[in-house]
mmCIF file of N, CA and C in Angstrom:
data_model
loop_
_atom_site.group_PDB
_atom_site.id
_atom_site.type_symbol
_atom_site.label_atom_id
_atom_site.label_comp_id
_atom_site.label_asym_id
_atom_site.label_seq_id
_atom_site.Cartn_x
_atom_site.Cartn_y
_atom_site.Cartn_z
ATOM 1 N N UNK A 1 -47.214 -37.959 23.087
ATOM 2 C CA UNK A 1 -46.551 -39.204 23.419
ATOM 3 C C UNK A 1 -45.071 -39.088 23.054
ATOM 4 N N UNK A 2 -44.233 -39.496 23.944
ATOM 5 C CA UNK A 2 -42.787 -39.442 23.746
ATOM 6 C C UNK A 2 -42.329 -40.764 23.124
ATOM 7 N N UNK A 3 -41.570 -40.658 22.031
ATOM 8 C CA UNK A 3 -41.060 -41.859 21.356
ATOM 9 C C UNK A 3 -39.888 -42.424 22.152
ATOM 10 N N UNK A 4 -39.949 -43.718 22.442
ATOM 11 C CA UNK A 4 -38.862 -44.408 23.139
ATOM 12 C C UNK A 4 -38.472 -45.631 22.317
ATOM 13 N N UNK A 5 -37.207 -45.746 22.024
ATOM 14 C CA UNK A 5 -36.689 -46.912 21.327
ATOM 15 C C UNK A 5 -36.211 -47.896 22.389
ATOM 16 N N UNK A 6 -37.057 -48.865 22.711
ATOM 17 C CA UNK A 6 -36.734 -49.832 23.766
ATOM 18 C C UNK A 6 -35.484 -50.642 23.445
ATOM 19 N N UNK A 7 -35.207 -50.851 22.173
ATOM 20 C CA UNK A 7 -34.020 -51.619 21.787
ATOM 21 C C UNK A 7 -32.736 -50.897 22.192
ATOM 22 N N UNK A 8 -32.766 -49.568 22.161
ATOM 23 C CA UNK A 8 -31.581 -48.788 22.515
ATOM 24 C C UNK A 8 -31.550 -48.415 23.989
ATOM 25 N N UNK A 9 -32.718 -48.206 24.586
ATOM 26 C CA UNK A 9 -32.746 -47.693 25.957
ATOM 27 C C UNK A 9 -32.798 -48.775 27.025
ATOM 28 N N UNK A 10 -33.113 -50.010 26.650
ATOM 29 C CA UNK A 10 -33.234 -51.087 27.639
ATOM 30 C C UNK A 10 -32.282 -52.214 27.284
ATOM 31 N N UNK A 11 -31.080 -52.210 27.845
ATOM 32 C CA UNK A 11 -30.127 -53.283 27.552
ATOM 33 C C UNK A 11 -30.713 -54.644 27.950
ATOM 34 N N UNK A 12 -30.514 -55.628 27.095
ATOM 35 C CA UNK A 12 -30.972 -56.979 27.411
ATOM 36 C C UNK A 12 -32.473 -57.163 27.281
ATOM 37 N N UNK A 13 -33.154 -56.241 26.582
ATOM 38 C CA UNK A 13 -34.598 -56.376 26.423
ATOM 39 C C UNK A 13 -34.931 -57.693 25.710
ATOM 40 N N UNK A 14 -34.039 -58.166 24.865
ATOM 41 C CA UNK A 14 -34.186 -59.464 24.206
ATOM 42 C C UNK A 14 -33.090 -60.393 24.705
ATOM 43 N N UNK A 15 -33.349 -61.676 24.658
ATOM 44 C CA UNK A 15 -32.336 -62.655 25.046
ATOM 45 C C UNK A 15 -31.086 -62.449 24.189
ATOM 46 N N UNK A 16 -29.964 -62.921 24.668
ATOM 47 C CA UNK A 16 -28.675 -62.667 24.026
ATOM 48 C C UNK A 16 -28.624 -63.106 22.573
ATOM 49 N N UNK A 17 -29.315 -64.179 22.232
ATOM 50 C CA UNK A 17 -29.229 -64.682 20.862
ATOM 51 C C UNK A 17 -30.312 -64.114 19.945
ATOM 52 N N UNK A 18 -31.154 -63.210 20.456
ATOM 53 C CA UNK A 18 -32.218 -62.612 19.658
ATOM 54 C C UNK A 18 -31.874 -61.179 19.288
ATOM 55 N N UNK A 19 -32.403 -60.730 18.163
ATOM 56 C CA UNK A 19 -32.214 -59.352 17.734
ATOM 57 C C UNK A 19 -33.467 -58.561 18.074
ATOM 58 N N UNK A 20 -33.278 -57.293 18.424
ATOM 59 C CA UNK A 20 -34.392 -56.427 18.783
ATOM 60 C C UNK A 20 -34.797 -55.573 17.586
ATOM 61 N N UNK A 21 -36.101 -55.505 17.325
ATOM 62 C CA UNK A 21 -36.627 -54.636 16.265
ATOM 63 C C UNK A 21 -37.562 -53.634 16.920
ATOM 64 N N UNK A 22 -37.243 -52.361 16.748
ATOM 65 C CA UNK A 22 -38.047 -51.298 17.341
ATOM 66 C C UNK A 22 -39.339 -51.122 16.552
ATOM 67 N N UNK A 23 -40.455 -51.071 17.250
ATOM 68 C CA UNK A 23 -41.764 -50.817 16.661
ATOM 69 C C UNK A 23 -42.329 -49.570 17.328
ATOM 70 N N UNK A 24 -43.265 -48.924 16.698
ATOM 71 C CA UNK A 24 -43.850 -47.730 17.297
ATOM 72 C C UNK A 24 -44.583 -48.110 18.579
ATOM 73 N N UNK A 25 -44.083 -47.636 19.705
ATOM 74 C CA UNK A 25 -44.693 -47.906 21.002
ATOM 75 C C UNK A 25 -44.432 -49.293 21.536
ATOM 76 N N UNK A 26 -43.541 -50.044 20.900
ATOM 77 C CA UNK A 26 -43.276 -51.410 21.331
ATOM 78 C C UNK A 26 -41.963 -51.879 20.711
ATOM 79 N N UNK A 27 -41.673 -53.142 20.860
ATOM 80 C CA UNK A 27 -40.498 -53.750 20.243
ATOM 81 C C UNK A 27 -40.798 -55.225 20.006
ATOM 82 N N UNK A 28 -39.968 -55.863 19.216
ATOM 83 C CA UNK A 28 -40.116 -57.291 18.939
ATOM 84 C C UNK A 28 -38.740 -57.922 18.934
ATOM 85 N N UNK A 29 -38.640 -59.105 19.484
ATOM 86 C CA UNK A 29 -37.390 -59.865 19.478
ATOM 87 C C UNK A 29 -37.519 -60.971 18.430
ATOM 88 N N UNK A 30 -36.487 -61.134 17.626
ATOM 89 C CA UNK A 30 -36.542 -62.138 16.569
ATOM 90 C C UNK A 30 -35.168 -62.731 16.328
ATOM 91 N N UNK A 31 -35.156 -63.865 15.656
ATOM 92 C CA UNK A 31 -33.904 -64.539 15.315
ATOM 93 C C UNK A 31 -33.321 -63.937 14.050
ATOM 94 N N UNK A 32 -32.003 -64.011 13.893
ATOM 95 C CA UNK A 32 -31.375 -63.540 12.666
ATOM 96 C C UNK A 32 -31.855 -64.356 11.464
ATOM 97 N N UNK A 33 -31.679 -63.799 10.272
ATOM 98 C CA UNK A 33 -32.065 -64.477 9.045
ATOM 99 C C UNK A 33 -31.451 -65.872 8.990
ATOM 100 N N UNK A 34 -32.248 -66.852 8.592
ATOM 101 C CA UNK A 34 -31.765 -68.232 8.461
ATOM 102 C C UNK A 34 -31.934 -69.045 9.718
ATOM 103 N N UNK A 35 -32.546 -68.458 10.737
ATOM 104 C CA UNK A 35 -32.777 -69.178 11.979
ATOM 105 C C UNK A 35 -34.235 -69.022 12.396
ATOM 106 N N UNK A 36 -34.705 -69.979 13.204
ATOM 107 C CA UNK A 36 -36.063 -69.985 13.729
ATOM 108 C C UNK A 36 -36.013 -70.015 15.239
ATOM 109 N N UNK A 37 -37.041 -69.483 15.856
ATOM 110 C CA UNK A 37 -37.144 -69.502 17.314
ATOM 111 C C UNK A 37 -37.674 -70.859 17.761
ATOM 112 N N UNK A 38 -36.869 -71.576 18.538
ATOM 113 C CA UNK A 38 -37.243 -72.896 19.048
ATOM 114 C C UNK A 38 -36.937 -72.917 20.539
ATOM 115 N N UNK A 39 -37.971 -73.052 21.363
ATOM 116 C CA UNK A 39 -37.801 -73.089 22.821
ATOM 117 C C UNK A 39 -36.987 -71.903 23.325
ATOM 118 N N UNK A 40 -37.336 -70.705 22.894
ATOM 119 C CA UNK A 40 -36.693 -69.458 23.309
ATOM 120 C C UNK A 40 -35.236 -69.336 22.875
ATOM 121 N N UNK A 41 -34.803 -70.136 21.913
ATOM 122 C CA UNK A 41 -33.449 -70.050 21.363
ATOM 123 C C UNK A 41 -33.531 -70.059 19.846
ATOM 124 N N UNK A 42 -32.569 -69.427 19.234
ATOM 125 C CA UNK A 42 -32.508 -69.435 17.778
ATOM 126 C C UNK A 42 -31.776 -70.689 17.319
ATOM 127 N N UNK A 43 -32.375 -71.375 16.360
ATOM 128 C CA UNK A 43 -31.772 -72.591 15.818
ATOM 129 C C UNK A 43 -31.710 -72.452 14.304
ATOM 130 N N UNK A 44 -30.705 -73.075 13.700
ATOM 131 C CA UNK A 44 -30.592 -73.037 12.248
ATOM 132 C C UNK A 44 -31.844 -73.614 11.613
ATOM 133 N N UNK A 45 -32.312 -72.965 10.586
ATOM 134 C CA UNK A 45 -33.486 -73.432 9.856
ATOM 135 C C UNK A 45 -33.067 -74.544 8.909
ATOM 136 N N UNK A 46 -33.943 -75.484 8.700
ATOM 137 C CA UNK A 46 -33.687 -76.543 7.738
ATOM 138 C C UNK A 46 -34.047 -76.026 6.353
ATOM 139 N N UNK A 47 -33.195 -76.297 5.406
ATOM 140 C CA UNK A 47 -33.416 -75.841 4.043
ATOM 141 C C UNK A 47 -33.546 -77.072 3.151
ATOM 142 N N UNK A 48 -34.619 -77.102 2.399
ATOM 143 C CA UNK A 48 -34.853 -78.208 1.479
ATOM 144 C C UNK A 48 -34.858 -77.673 0.049
ATOM 145 N N UNK A 49 -34.215 -78.400 -0.814
ATOM 146 C CA UNK A 49 -34.209 -78.022 -2.215
ATOM 147 C C UNK A 49 -35.246 -78.873 -2.932
ATOM 148 N N UNK A 50 -36.152 -78.223 -3.618
ATOM 149 C CA UNK A 50 -37.207 -78.924 -4.337
ATOM 150 C C UNK A 50 -37.012 -78.728 -5.833
ATOM 151 N N UNK A 51 -37.382 -79.743 -6.559
ATOM 152 C CA UNK A 51 -37.334 -79.653 -7.999
ATOM 153 C C UNK A 51 -38.739 -79.915 -8.528
ATOM 154 N N UNK A 52 -39.234 -79.006 -9.339
ATOM 155 C CA UNK A 52 -40.567 -79.154 -9.891
ATOM 156 C C UNK A 52 -40.465 -79.636 -11.328
ATOM 157 N N UNK A 53 -41.312 -80.568 -11.662
ATOM 158 C CA UNK A 53 -41.333 -81.118 -13.008
ATOM 159 C C UNK A 53 -42.637 -80.691 -13.665
ATOM 160 N N UNK A 54 -42.525 -80.067 -14.812
ATOM 161 C CA UNK A 54 -43.704 -79.722 -15.589
ATOM 162 C C UNK A 54 -43.842 -80.785 -16.664
ATOM 163 N N UNK A 55 -44.966 -81.460 -16.642
ATOM 164 C CA UNK A 55 -45.155 -82.540 -17.602
ATOM 165 C C UNK A 55 -45.521 -81.968 -18.968
ATOM 166 N N UNK A 56 -44.847 -82.469 -19.962
ATOM 167 C CA UNK A 56 -45.108 -81.998 -21.317
ATOM 168 C C UNK A 56 -46.552 -82.317 -21.701
ATOM 169 N N UNK A 57 -47.236 -81.328 -22.222
ATOM 170 C CA UNK A 57 -48.610 -81.529 -22.668
ATOM 171 C C UNK A 57 -49.656 -81.354 -21.591
ATOM 172 N N UNK A 58 -49.262 -81.088 -20.358
ATOM 173 C CA UNK A 58 -50.232 -80.900 -19.282
ATOM 174 C C UNK A 58 -50.672 -79.450 -19.262
ATOM 175 N N UNK A 59 -51.931 -79.227 -19.528
ATOM 176 C CA UNK A 59 -52.492 -77.883 -19.540
ATOM 177 C C UNK A 59 -53.542 -77.777 -18.451
ATOM 178 N N UNK A 60 -53.588 -76.618 -17.818
ATOM 179 C CA UNK A 60 -54.639 -76.395 -16.837
ATOM 180 C C UNK A 60 -55.914 -76.001 -17.564
ATOM 181 N N UNK A 61 -56.992 -76.700 -17.260
ATOM 182 C CA UNK A 61 -58.308 -76.338 -17.781
ATOM 183 C C UNK A 61 -59.347 -76.777 -16.751
ATOM 184 N N UNK A 62 -60.614 -76.571 -17.058
ATOM 185 C CA UNK A 62 -61.674 -76.897 -16.102
ATOM 186 C C UNK A 62 -61.692 -78.376 -15.735
ATOM 187 N N UNK A 63 -61.297 -79.246 -16.657
ATOM 188 C CA UNK A 63 -61.278 -80.681 -16.350
ATOM 189 C C UNK A 63 -60.258 -81.013 -15.266
ATOM 190 N N UNK A 64 -59.202 -80.213 -15.171
ATOM 191 C CA UNK A 64 -58.169 -80.469 -14.172
ATOM 192 C C UNK A 64 -58.659 -80.127 -12.765
ATOM 193 N N UNK A 65 -59.677 -79.312 -12.640
ATOM 194 C CA UNK A 65 -60.216 -78.973 -11.319
ATOM 195 C C UNK A 65 -61.387 -79.864 -10.932
ATOM 196 N N UNK A 66 -61.737 -80.826 -11.769
ATOM 197 C CA UNK A 66 -62.858 -81.736 -11.504
ATOM 198 C C UNK A 66 -62.310 -83.156 -11.403
ATOM 199 N N UNK A 67 -62.238 -83.691 -10.167
ATOM 200 C CA UNK A 67 -61.608 -85.000 -9.973
ATOM 201 C C UNK A 67 -62.416 -86.166 -10.533
ATOM 202 N N UNK A 68 -63.594 -85.890 -11.091
ATOM 203 C CA UNK A 68 -64.372 -86.959 -11.723
ATOM 204 C C UNK A 68 -64.037 -87.090 -13.219
ATOM 205 N N UNK A 69 -63.238 -86.185 -13.753
ATOM 206 C CA UNK A 69 -62.906 -86.196 -15.177
ATOM 207 C C UNK A 69 -61.683 -87.073 -15.449
ATOM 208 N N UNK A 70 -61.661 -87.715 -16.612
ATOM 209 C CA UNK A 70 -60.536 -88.566 -16.995
ATOM 210 C C UNK A 70 -59.243 -87.761 -17.100
ATOM 211 N N UNK A 71 -59.314 -86.528 -17.607
ATOM 212 C CA UNK A 71 -58.111 -85.695 -17.735
ATOM 213 C C UNK A 71 -57.464 -85.486 -16.370
ATOM 214 N N UNK A 72 -58.276 -85.318 -15.344
ATOM 215 C CA UNK A 72 -57.766 -85.142 -13.979
ATOM 216 C C UNK A 72 -57.012 -86.397 -13.542
ATOM 217 N N UNK A 73 -57.642 -87.563 -13.682
ATOM 218 C CA UNK A 73 -56.999 -88.797 -13.220
ATOM 219 C C UNK A 73 -55.756 -89.126 -14.037
ATOM 220 N N UNK A 74 -55.802 -88.895 -15.362
ATOM 221 C CA UNK A 74 -54.622 -89.129 -16.194
ATOM 222 C C UNK A 74 -53.474 -88.188 -15.809
ATOM 223 N N UNK A 75 -53.804 -86.934 -15.543
ATOM 224 C CA UNK A 75 -52.780 -85.958 -15.157
ATOM 225 C C UNK A 75 -52.176 -86.303 -13.810
ATOM 226 N N UNK A 76 -53.024 -86.677 -12.863
ATOM 227 C CA UNK A 76 -52.542 -87.057 -11.532
ATOM 228 C C UNK A 76 -51.620 -88.262 -11.627
ATOM 229 N N UNK A 77 -51.994 -89.250 -12.423
ATOM 230 C CA UNK A 77 -51.158 -90.438 -12.593
ATOM 231 C C UNK A 77 -49.816 -90.045 -13.195
ATOM 232 N N UNK A 78 -49.818 -89.159 -14.186
ATOM 233 C CA UNK A 78 -48.572 -88.708 -14.800
ATOM 234 C C UNK A 78 -47.664 -88.000 -13.811
ATOM 235 N N UNK A 79 -48.260 -87.177 -12.946
ATOM 236 C CA UNK A 79 -47.487 -86.464 -11.930
ATOM 237 C C UNK A 79 -46.902 -87.448 -10.924
ATOM 238 N N UNK A 80 -47.734 -88.375 -10.450
ATOM 239 C CA UNK A 80 -47.262 -89.356 -9.476
ATOM 240 C C UNK A 80 -46.139 -90.218 -10.052
ATOM 241 N N UNK A 81 -46.218 -90.554 -11.327
ATOM 242 C CA UNK A 81 -45.165 -91.364 -11.957
ATOM 243 C C UNK A 81 -43.886 -90.567 -12.155
ATOM 244 N N UNK A 82 -43.999 -89.253 -12.294
ATOM 245 C CA UNK A 82 -42.818 -88.418 -12.531
ATOM 246 C C UNK A 82 -42.088 -88.056 -11.245
ATOM 247 N N UNK A 83 -42.774 -88.126 -10.099
ATOM 248 C CA UNK A 83 -42.194 -87.703 -8.834
ATOM 249 C C UNK A 83 -41.362 -88.838 -8.255
ATOM 250 N N UNK A 84 -40.149 -88.499 -7.860
ATOM 251 C CA UNK A 84 -39.268 -89.478 -7.202
ATOM 252 C C UNK A 84 -38.845 -88.916 -5.855
ATOM 253 N N UNK A 85 -38.670 -89.772 -4.921
ATOM 254 C CA UNK A 85 -38.236 -89.359 -3.569
ATOM 255 C C UNK A 85 -36.860 -89.903 -3.269
#
């Protein structure tokens, strides 16, 4: 089998705004880093900053995986009270 790099040998194999990645026996077109493919065009990706709060005294144990336990409900309430939107 003869190796062919379609990205180099076939001009325009990908749309103008897409980058070509050579694969063995094939190729793939993709958007540059920080963009997503939307309706055959690359669009800026949305970036969200999240902040995680670790509640003091909250430990993972078997009670936390059982929603019938008081520790589970108390922990969930603490998390819900700590989260702000």
